[in-house]
Short mmCIF file of C-alpha atoms and ligand atoms in Angstrom, two decimals:
data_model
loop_
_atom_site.label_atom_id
_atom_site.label_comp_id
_atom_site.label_asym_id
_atom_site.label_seq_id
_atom_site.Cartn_x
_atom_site.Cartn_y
_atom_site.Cartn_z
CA UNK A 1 9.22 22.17 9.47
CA UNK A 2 10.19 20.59 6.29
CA UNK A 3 9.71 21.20 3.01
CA UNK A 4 8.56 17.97 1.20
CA UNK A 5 7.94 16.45 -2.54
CA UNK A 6 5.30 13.77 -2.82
CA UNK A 7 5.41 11.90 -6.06
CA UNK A 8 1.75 9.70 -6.42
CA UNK A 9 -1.39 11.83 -5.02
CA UNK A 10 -3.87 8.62 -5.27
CA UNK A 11 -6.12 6.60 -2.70
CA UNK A 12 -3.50 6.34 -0.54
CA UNK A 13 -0.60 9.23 -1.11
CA UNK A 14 -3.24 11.97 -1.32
CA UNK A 15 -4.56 11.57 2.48
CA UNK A 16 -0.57 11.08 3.53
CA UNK A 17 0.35 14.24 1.91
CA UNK A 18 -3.03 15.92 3.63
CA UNK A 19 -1.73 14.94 6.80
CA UNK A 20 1.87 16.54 6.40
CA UNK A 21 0.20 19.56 5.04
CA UNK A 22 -1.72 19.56 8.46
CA UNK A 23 1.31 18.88 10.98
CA UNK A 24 2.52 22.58 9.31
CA UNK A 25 5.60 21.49 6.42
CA UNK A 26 5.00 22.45 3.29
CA UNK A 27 4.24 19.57 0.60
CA UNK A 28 4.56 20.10 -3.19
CA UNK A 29 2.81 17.01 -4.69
CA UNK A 30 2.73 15.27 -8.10
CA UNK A 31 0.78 12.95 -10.14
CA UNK A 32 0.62 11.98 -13.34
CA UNK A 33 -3.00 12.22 -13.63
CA UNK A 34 -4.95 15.51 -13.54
CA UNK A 35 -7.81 14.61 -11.41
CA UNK A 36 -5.21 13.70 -8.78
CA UNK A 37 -3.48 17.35 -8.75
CA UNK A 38 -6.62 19.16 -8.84
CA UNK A 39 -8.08 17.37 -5.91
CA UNK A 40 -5.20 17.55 -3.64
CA UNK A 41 -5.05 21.63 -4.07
CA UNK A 42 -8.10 21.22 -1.46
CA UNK A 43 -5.77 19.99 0.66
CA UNK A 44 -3.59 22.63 1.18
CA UNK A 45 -1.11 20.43 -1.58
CA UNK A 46 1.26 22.84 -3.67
CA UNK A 47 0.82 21.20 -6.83
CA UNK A 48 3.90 20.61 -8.84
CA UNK A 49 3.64 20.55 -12.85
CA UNK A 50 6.61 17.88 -13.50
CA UNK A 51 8.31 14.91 -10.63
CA UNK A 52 11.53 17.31 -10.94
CA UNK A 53 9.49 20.54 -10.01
CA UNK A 54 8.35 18.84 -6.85
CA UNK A 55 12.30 17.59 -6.08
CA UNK A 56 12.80 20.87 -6.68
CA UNK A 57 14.22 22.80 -3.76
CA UNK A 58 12.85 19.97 -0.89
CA UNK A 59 14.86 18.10 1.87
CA UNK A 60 12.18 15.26 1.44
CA UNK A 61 11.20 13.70 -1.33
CA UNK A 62 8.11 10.98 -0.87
CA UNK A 63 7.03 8.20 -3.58
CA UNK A 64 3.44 6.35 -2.96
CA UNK A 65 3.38 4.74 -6.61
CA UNK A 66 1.43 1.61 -7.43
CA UNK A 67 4.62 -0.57 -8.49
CA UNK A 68 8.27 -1.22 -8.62
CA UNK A 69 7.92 0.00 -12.79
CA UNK A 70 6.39 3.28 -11.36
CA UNK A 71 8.87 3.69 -8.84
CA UNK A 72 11.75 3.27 -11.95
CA UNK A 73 9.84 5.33 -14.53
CA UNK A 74 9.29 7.96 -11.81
CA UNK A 75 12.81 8.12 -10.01
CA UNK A 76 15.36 5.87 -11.61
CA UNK A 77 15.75 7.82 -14.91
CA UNK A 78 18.05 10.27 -16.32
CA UNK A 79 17.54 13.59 -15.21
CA UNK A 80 14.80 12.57 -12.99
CA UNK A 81 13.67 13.86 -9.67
CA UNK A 82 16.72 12.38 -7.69
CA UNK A 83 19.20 14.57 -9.97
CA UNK A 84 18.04 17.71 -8.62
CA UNK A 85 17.87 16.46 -4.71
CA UNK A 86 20.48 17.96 -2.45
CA UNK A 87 23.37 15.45 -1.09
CA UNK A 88 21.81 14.73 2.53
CA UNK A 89 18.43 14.70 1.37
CA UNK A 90 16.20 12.19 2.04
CA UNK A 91 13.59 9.84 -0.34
CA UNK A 92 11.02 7.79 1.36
CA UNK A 93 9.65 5.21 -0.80
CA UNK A 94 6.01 3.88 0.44
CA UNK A 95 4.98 2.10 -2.54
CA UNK A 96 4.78 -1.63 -2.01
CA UNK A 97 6.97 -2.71 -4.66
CA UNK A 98 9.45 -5.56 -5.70
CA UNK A 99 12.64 -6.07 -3.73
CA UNK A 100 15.26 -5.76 -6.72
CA UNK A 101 13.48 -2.28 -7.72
CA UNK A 102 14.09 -0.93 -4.01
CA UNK A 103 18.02 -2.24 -3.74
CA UNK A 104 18.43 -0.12 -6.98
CA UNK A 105 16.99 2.97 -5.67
CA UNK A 106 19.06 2.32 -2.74
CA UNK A 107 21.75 1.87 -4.44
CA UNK A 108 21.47 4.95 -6.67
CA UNK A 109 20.73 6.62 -3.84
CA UNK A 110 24.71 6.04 -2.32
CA UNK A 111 26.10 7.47 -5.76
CA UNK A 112 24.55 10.36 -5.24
CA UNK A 113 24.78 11.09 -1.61
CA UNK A 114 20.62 10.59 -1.19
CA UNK A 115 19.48 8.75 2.36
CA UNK A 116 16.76 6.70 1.03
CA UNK A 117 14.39 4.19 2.69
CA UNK A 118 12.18 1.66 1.85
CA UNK A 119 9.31 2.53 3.98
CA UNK A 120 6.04 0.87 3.00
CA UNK A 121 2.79 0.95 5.03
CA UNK A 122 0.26 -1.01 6.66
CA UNK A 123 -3.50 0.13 7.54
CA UNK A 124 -5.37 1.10 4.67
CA UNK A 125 -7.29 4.12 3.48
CA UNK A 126 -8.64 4.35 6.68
CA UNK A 127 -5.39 4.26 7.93
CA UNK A 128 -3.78 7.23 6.03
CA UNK A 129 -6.81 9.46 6.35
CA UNK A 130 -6.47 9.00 10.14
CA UNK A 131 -2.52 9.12 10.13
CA UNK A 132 -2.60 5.63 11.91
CA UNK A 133 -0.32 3.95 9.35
CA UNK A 134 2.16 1.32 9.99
CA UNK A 135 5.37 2.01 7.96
CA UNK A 136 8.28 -0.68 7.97
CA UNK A 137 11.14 0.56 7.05
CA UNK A 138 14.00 -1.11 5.58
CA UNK A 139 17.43 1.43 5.97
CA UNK A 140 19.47 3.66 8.17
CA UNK A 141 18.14 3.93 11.70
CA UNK A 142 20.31 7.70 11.73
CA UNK A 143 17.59 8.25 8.37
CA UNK A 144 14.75 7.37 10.25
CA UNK A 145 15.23 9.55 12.97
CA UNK A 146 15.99 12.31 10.78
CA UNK A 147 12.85 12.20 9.08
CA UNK A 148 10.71 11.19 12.31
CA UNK A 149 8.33 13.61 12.76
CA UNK A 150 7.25 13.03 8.99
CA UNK A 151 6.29 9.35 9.78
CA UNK A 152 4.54 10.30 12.77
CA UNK A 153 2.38 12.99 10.70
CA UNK A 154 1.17 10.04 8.77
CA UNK A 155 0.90 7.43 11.16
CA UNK A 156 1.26 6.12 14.62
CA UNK A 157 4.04 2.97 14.06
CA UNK A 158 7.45 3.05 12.35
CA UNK A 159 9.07 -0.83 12.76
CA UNK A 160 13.25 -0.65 11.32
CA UNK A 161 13.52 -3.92 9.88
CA UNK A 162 16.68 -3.73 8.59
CA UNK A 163 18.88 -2.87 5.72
CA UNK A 164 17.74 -1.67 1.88
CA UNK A 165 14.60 -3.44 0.58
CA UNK A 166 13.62 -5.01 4.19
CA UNK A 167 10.84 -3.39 4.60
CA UNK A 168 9.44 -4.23 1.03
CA UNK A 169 9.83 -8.18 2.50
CA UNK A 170 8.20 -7.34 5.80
CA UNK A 171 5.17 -5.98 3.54
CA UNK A 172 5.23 -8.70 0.86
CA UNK A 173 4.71 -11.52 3.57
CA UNK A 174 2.27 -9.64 5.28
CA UNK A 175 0.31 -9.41 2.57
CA UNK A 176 0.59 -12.63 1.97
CA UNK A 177 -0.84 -13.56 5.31
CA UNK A 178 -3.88 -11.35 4.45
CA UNK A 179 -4.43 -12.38 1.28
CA UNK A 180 -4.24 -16.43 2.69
CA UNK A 181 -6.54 -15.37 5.62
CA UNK A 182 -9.14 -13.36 3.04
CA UNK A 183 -9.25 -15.85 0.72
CA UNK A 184 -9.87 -18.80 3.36
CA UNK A 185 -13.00 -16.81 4.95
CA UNK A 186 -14.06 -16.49 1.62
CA UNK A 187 -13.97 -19.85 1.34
CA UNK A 188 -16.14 -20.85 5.11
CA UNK A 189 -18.61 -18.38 4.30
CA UNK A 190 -18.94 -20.05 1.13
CA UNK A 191 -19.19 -23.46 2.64
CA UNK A 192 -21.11 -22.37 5.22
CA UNK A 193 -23.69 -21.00 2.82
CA UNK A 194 -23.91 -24.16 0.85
CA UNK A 195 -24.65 -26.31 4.06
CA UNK A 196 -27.28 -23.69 5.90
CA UNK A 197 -24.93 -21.56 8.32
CA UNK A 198 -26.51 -18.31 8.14
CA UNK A 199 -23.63 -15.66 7.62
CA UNK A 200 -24.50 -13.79 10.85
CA UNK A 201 -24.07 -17.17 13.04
CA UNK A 202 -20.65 -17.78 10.69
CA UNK A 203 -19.67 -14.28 11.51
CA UNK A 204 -20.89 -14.38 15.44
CA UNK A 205 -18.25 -17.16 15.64
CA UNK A 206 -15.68 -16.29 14.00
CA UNK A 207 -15.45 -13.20 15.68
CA UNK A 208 -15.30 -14.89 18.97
CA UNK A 209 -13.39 -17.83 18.35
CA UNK A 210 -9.83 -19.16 16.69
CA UNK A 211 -10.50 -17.69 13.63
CA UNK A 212 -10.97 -14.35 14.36
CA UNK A 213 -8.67 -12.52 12.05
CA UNK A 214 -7.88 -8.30 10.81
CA UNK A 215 -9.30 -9.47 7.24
CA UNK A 216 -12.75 -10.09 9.26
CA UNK A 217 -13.55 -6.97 10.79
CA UNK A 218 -11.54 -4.89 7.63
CA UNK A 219 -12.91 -7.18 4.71
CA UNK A 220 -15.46 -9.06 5.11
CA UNK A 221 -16.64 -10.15 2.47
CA UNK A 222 -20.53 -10.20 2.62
CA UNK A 223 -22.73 -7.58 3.26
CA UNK A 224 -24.49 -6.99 6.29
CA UNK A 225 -21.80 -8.14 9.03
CA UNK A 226 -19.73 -5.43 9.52
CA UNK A 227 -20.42 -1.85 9.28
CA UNK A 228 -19.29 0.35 6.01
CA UNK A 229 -17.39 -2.76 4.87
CA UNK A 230 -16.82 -2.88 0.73
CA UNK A 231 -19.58 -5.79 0.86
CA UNK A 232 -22.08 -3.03 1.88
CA UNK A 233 -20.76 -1.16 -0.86
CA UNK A 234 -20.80 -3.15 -4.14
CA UNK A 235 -17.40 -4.03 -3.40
CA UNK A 236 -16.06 -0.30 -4.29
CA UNK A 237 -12.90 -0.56 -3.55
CA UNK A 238 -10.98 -0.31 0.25
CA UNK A 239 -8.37 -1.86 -1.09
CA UNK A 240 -8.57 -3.00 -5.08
CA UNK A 241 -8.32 -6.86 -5.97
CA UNK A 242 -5.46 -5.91 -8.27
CA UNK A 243 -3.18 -3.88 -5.81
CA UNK A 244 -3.85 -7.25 -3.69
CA UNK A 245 -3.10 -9.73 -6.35
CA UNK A 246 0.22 -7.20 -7.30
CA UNK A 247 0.90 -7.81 -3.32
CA UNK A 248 0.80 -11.76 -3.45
CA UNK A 249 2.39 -11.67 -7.04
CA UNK A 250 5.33 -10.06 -5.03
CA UNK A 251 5.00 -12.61 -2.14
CA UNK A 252 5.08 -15.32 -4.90
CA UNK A 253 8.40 -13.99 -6.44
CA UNK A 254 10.18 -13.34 -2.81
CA UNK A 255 9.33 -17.23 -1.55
CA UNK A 256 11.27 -18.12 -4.87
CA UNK A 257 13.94 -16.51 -4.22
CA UNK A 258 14.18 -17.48 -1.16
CA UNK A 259 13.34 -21.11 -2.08
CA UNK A 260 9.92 -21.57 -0.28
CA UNK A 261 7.79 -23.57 -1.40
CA UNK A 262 4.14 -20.94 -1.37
CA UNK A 263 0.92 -23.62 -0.78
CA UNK A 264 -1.40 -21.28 1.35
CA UNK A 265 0.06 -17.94 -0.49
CA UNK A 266 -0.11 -19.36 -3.80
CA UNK A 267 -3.20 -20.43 -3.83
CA UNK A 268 -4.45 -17.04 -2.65
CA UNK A 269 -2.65 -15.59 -5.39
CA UNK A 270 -4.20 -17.48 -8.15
CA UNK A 271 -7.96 -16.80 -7.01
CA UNK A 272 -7.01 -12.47 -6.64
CA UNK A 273 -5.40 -13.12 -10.04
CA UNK A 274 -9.20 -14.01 -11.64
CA UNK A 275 -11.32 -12.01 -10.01
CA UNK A 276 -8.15 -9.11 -11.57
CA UNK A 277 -8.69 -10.02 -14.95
CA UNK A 278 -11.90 -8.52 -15.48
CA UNK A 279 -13.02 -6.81 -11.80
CA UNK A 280 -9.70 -5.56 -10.40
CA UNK A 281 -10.91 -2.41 -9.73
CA UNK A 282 -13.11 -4.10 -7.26
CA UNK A 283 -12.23 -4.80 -3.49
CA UNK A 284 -10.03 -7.38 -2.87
CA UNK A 285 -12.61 -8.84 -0.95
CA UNK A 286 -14.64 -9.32 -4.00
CA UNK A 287 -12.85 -12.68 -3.99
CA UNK A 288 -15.89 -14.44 -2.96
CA UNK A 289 -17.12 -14.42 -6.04
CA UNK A 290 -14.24 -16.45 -7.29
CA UNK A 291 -14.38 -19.25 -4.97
CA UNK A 292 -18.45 -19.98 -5.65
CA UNK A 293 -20.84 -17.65 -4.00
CA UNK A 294 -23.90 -17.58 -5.52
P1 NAD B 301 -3.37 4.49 -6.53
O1 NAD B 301 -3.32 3.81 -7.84
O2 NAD B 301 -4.66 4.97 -5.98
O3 NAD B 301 -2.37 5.77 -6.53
C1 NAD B 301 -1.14 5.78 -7.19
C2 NAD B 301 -1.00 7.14 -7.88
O4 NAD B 301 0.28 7.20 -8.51
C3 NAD B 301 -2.04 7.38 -8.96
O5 NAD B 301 -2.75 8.57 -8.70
C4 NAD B 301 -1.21 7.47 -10.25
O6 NAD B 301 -1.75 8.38 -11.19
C5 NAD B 301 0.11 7.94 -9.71
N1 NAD B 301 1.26 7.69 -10.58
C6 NAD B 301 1.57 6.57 -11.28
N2 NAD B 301 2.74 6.72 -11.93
C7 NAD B 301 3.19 7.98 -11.62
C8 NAD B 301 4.34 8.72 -11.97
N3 NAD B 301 5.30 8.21 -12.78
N4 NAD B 301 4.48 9.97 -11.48
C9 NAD B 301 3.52 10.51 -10.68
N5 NAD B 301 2.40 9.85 -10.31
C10 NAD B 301 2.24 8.60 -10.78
O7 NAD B 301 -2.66 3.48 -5.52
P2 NAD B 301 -2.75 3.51 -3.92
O8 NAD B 301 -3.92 2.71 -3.48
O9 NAD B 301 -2.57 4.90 -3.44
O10 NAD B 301 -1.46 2.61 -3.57
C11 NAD B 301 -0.15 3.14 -3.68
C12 NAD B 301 0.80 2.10 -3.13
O11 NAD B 301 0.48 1.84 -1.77
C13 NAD B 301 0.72 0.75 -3.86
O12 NAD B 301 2.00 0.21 -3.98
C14 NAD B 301 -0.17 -0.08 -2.96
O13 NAD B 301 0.07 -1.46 -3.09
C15 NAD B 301 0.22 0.45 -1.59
N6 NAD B 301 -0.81 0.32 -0.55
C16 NAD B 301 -2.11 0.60 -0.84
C17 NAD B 301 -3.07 0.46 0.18
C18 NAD B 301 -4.53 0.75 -0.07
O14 NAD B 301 -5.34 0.42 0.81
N7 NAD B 301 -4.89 1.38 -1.21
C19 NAD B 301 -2.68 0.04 1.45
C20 NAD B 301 -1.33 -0.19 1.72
C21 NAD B 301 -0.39 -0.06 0.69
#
């Protein structure tokens, strides 16, 4: 069993340290915010008072931050959590961040003798309660086997994709193909509302024809379709509009650099970016109300 540091105890790092704590290692978590600590002590958590206390003594150190300026206040700073890590050790880094961000960590990671990975996830809330996550994971395949039993604690898929900051690309395009598909049944449940489809029929089709899609049966964005979706919840958030429009912001800046020319993407990005400004706390698929419902 291994003794583990989790940096970021929110929606999605709390439930992944819960389910370490279960498989029987020992997890010393930190978060910034208070509410975050004190809930994960139910969990069987060790709470840590500092980032360094919970690098302190581990062979694992875990990041699930909300972005790549997270990730650099949290681990790339002087004295910082990484200067007290053993050479050998090991930090996984599940925060969907920006590619530069993750080639420096990797990077400072070879001057000082740290195995890191890029290893963000797939799946959702419902996803890291249940340990069902999908981590792609951009590093050493020796790493990843070292640390295997800690990915399958906290979910049921690990895909190597390849060298530092791969698996940050693999998770900025597929959130751009969310995103794209969200938006666009947004957009035919908005049309179809304008010219008399009933939603159920819309949905009954959908769901049986070419256009079936994960965004249907995870976000759908009325109420009444699918069971316990946000819809059915005042759009509290599954996944929040501005962790989505963060996502495609990342998609954006990879298709640049890569020279790709984002028409689909893009577009998705600018309608997450509006219904961010004032309601990105909401669900992402509170999008609807950006592209005209009623
Ligand atoms: P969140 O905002 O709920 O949690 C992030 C936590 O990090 C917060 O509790 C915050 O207080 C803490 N934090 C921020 N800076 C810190 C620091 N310097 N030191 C310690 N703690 C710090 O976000 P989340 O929903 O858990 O998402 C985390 C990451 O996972 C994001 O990159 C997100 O895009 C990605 N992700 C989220 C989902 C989802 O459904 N929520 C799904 C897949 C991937």
């Amino acid at each position: 069993m291994s003794t583990i540091g989790f940096i970021g105890l929110g929606t999605m790092g709390r439930p992944m340290a819960a389910n370490l704590v279960k498989a029987g290692h020992e997890v010393k978590g930190f978060d910034v915010v208070s509410d975050a600590r004190d809930r994960a002590v139910e969990d069987g958590i060790k709470v840590a008072s500092s980032a360094v206390e919970a690098a302190t003594g581990v062979n694992v150190l875990i990041t699930m931050l909300p972005k790549g300026d997270h990730v650099r206040q949290a681990l790339l700073v002087a004295d910082g959590p990484l200067s007290v890590l053993a050479p050998g050790a090991v930090v996984i880094d599940s925060s969907s961040i920006d590619v530069p961000t993750s080639r420096d960590l990797h990077e400072r990671g070879v001057e000082l003798g740290i195995e890191v990975l890029d290893a963000p996830v797939s799946g959702g809330l419902a996803g890291a309660q249940a340990g069902t996550l999908t981590f792609m994971i951009g590093g050493a395949a020796e790493t990843v086997e070292k640390v295997r039993p800690l990915f399958e604690a906290m979910g049921s898929r690990t895909v190597l994709t390849g060298g530092p900051g791969s698996g940050q690309v693999a998770k900025a395009v597929n959130q751009m193909v969310f995103g794209s598909s969200l938006v666009a049944l947004t957009e035919a449940f908005v049309i179809a509302e304008r010219l008399g489809l009933a939603p159920q029929k819309l949905f009954d089709v959908l769901s049986t024809s070419s256009g079936d899609c994960w965004a249907l049966h995870n976000f759908c964005p009325l109420p009444g379709l699918v069971d316990g979706s946000a819809a059915d919840n005042n759009y509290a958030p599954k996944f929040a509009a501005a962790l989505l429009a963060k996502d495609l912001g990342l998609a954006a800046t990879a298709a640049d650099s890569a020279g790709v020319e984002l028409v689909v993407g893009r577009g998705a990005k600018d309608k997450l970016d509006e219904l961010s400004i004032k309601d990105g706390h909401l669900d992402a698929s509170a999008v609807i109300t950006k592209v005209g419902l009623k």
